[in-house]
């Protein structure tokens, strides 16, 4: 009997292939290259992806034998889950694999933004010793507004509490009592925007959340606010953020994600007070290994016709 075919469409940890074991034919493609993806997906049983591969209705239509889409990470916004279900294709992800790693990056962006670490480093390496120019602000006693108090939002809240920050959050799907147990005060979005010295976004990208932090929201914030988006590009509207930075209505930003990726050219990159990373939220050895192993296990179970437990 021929082996089931597993297509790895993005660079994943080598632990992924080890965890799949010898029972599958493993193929590779560049899932970000649409033509390559549509050809490669045609006769495979499972596809393993990160965030750069779009498994939409067109890709599903091209996939004649596909049984499983495995997302080695959290966000499922690059997978048409409804169309997959309709086509009888199971979608699995690794919802806890990279949450610590993503939270740590968000905290890093908050700290980097507060203390101008990136521009000060760039300037020093260019021979400029400018201590006054890069004077920052303390985190201690400041209010951090967490937008989306889910797995990553909670981890960020816990970590930033240790810096002496007061934590408030906006998340209509969380009980106030549960938030209070964590020492977090739940507010409306409007209240959060008004009181926060720092804002960090940890929402999934959905029709409701796209542009949630847009022009209207950015007219309600303190001019000293620093905003971090390590969730998904477009939740913080890029044009509105650029305009708020230009007008001095926002003091700084830390960005890991962009409305269109890869993003190598953005008006936001011209601001000294924007620290930007190329979607590195999940990029640690540990998180990639966990994500790869988790989805490999799910693919094994799914292709064996066994129940895939919730992670
Ligand atoms: P989660 O599902 O645990 O938490 C999301 C939270 O958002 C939930 O508590 C939910 O109630 C809340 N929420 C949903 N819709 C909302 C809305 N309209 N308004 C307010 N709150 C809303 O997810 P998570 O593990 O914390 O991850 C959050 C997102 O971070 C993921 O969806 C993913 O897109 C992104 N992420 C990015 C990276 C990266 O590499 N930068 C890594 C991991 C995850
Ligand atoms: C995620 O949602 O898990 C992140 O975007 C990381 C990734 O690219 O896999």
mmCIF file of N, CA and C in Angstrom, residues 7 13 70 108 116 125 134 150 152 157 244 265 273 296:
data_model
loop_
_atom_site.group_PDB
_atom_site.id
_atom_site.type_symbol
_atom_site.label_atom_id
_atom_site.label_comp_id
_atom_site.label_asym_id
_atom_site.label_seq_id
_atom_site.Cartn_x
_atom_site.Cartn_y
_atom_site.Cartn_z
ATOM 1 N N UNK A 7 2.495 17.181 2.973
ATOM 2 C CA UNK A 7 3.185 18.303 2.343
ATOM 3 C C UNK A 7 3.543 19.343 3.405
ATOM 4 N N UNK A 13 10.191 23.208 12.340
ATOM 5 C CA UNK A 13 11.275 22.596 13.108
ATOM 6 C C UNK A 13 11.542 21.172 12.600
ATOM 7 N N UNK A 70 -2.923 21.266 8.806
ATOM 8 C CA UNK A 70 -2.343 21.380 10.151
ATOM 9 C C UNK A 70 -1.566 22.680 10.238
ATOM 10 N N UNK A 108 8.813 42.196 25.209
ATOM 11 C CA UNK A 108 10.046 42.785 24.681
ATOM 12 C C UNK A 108 9.756 44.060 23.897
ATOM 13 N N UNK A 116 13.295 53.080 24.044
ATOM 14 C CA UNK A 116 13.936 53.454 22.762
ATOM 15 C C UNK A 116 15.145 52.562 22.444
ATOM 16 N N UNK A 125 25.594 52.405 17.132
ATOM 17 C CA UNK A 125 26.428 51.650 16.181
ATOM 18 C C UNK A 125 26.865 52.519 15.015
ATOM 19 N N UNK A 134 17.463 59.695 23.717
ATOM 20 C CA UNK A 134 16.755 58.413 23.899
ATOM 21 C C UNK A 134 16.281 58.192 25.336
ATOM 22 N N UNK A 150 -6.918 36.585 26.318
ATOM 23 C CA UNK A 150 -6.894 35.130 26.127
ATOM 24 C C UNK A 150 -5.576 34.568 26.622
ATOM 25 N N UNK A 152 -2.482 34.413 25.381
ATOM 26 C CA UNK A 152 -1.278 35.253 25.313
ATOM 27 C C UNK A 152 -1.474 36.523 26.134
ATOM 28 N N UNK A 157 -0.030 39.963 30.692
ATOM 29 C CA UNK A 157 -0.493 40.654 31.910
ATOM 30 C C UNK A 157 0.314 40.188 33.126
ATOM 31 N N UNK A 244 -1.456 58.991 13.536
ATOM 32 C CA UNK A 244 -1.415 59.342 14.966
ATOM 33 C C UNK A 244 0.023 59.601 15.429
ATOM 34 N N UNK A 265 8.457 47.292 3.448
ATOM 35 C CA UNK A 265 8.411 48.723 3.180
ATOM 36 C C UNK A 265 7.078 49.238 3.722
ATOM 37 N N UNK A 273 10.375 56.148 16.581
ATOM 38 C CA UNK A 273 9.684 55.616 17.762
ATOM 39 C C UNK A 273 8.793 54.406 17.444
ATOM 40 N N UNK A 296 2.339 17.391 14.113
ATOM 41 C CA UNK A 296 2.706 16.075 13.558
ATOM 42 C C UNK A 296 1.885 14.985 14.237
#
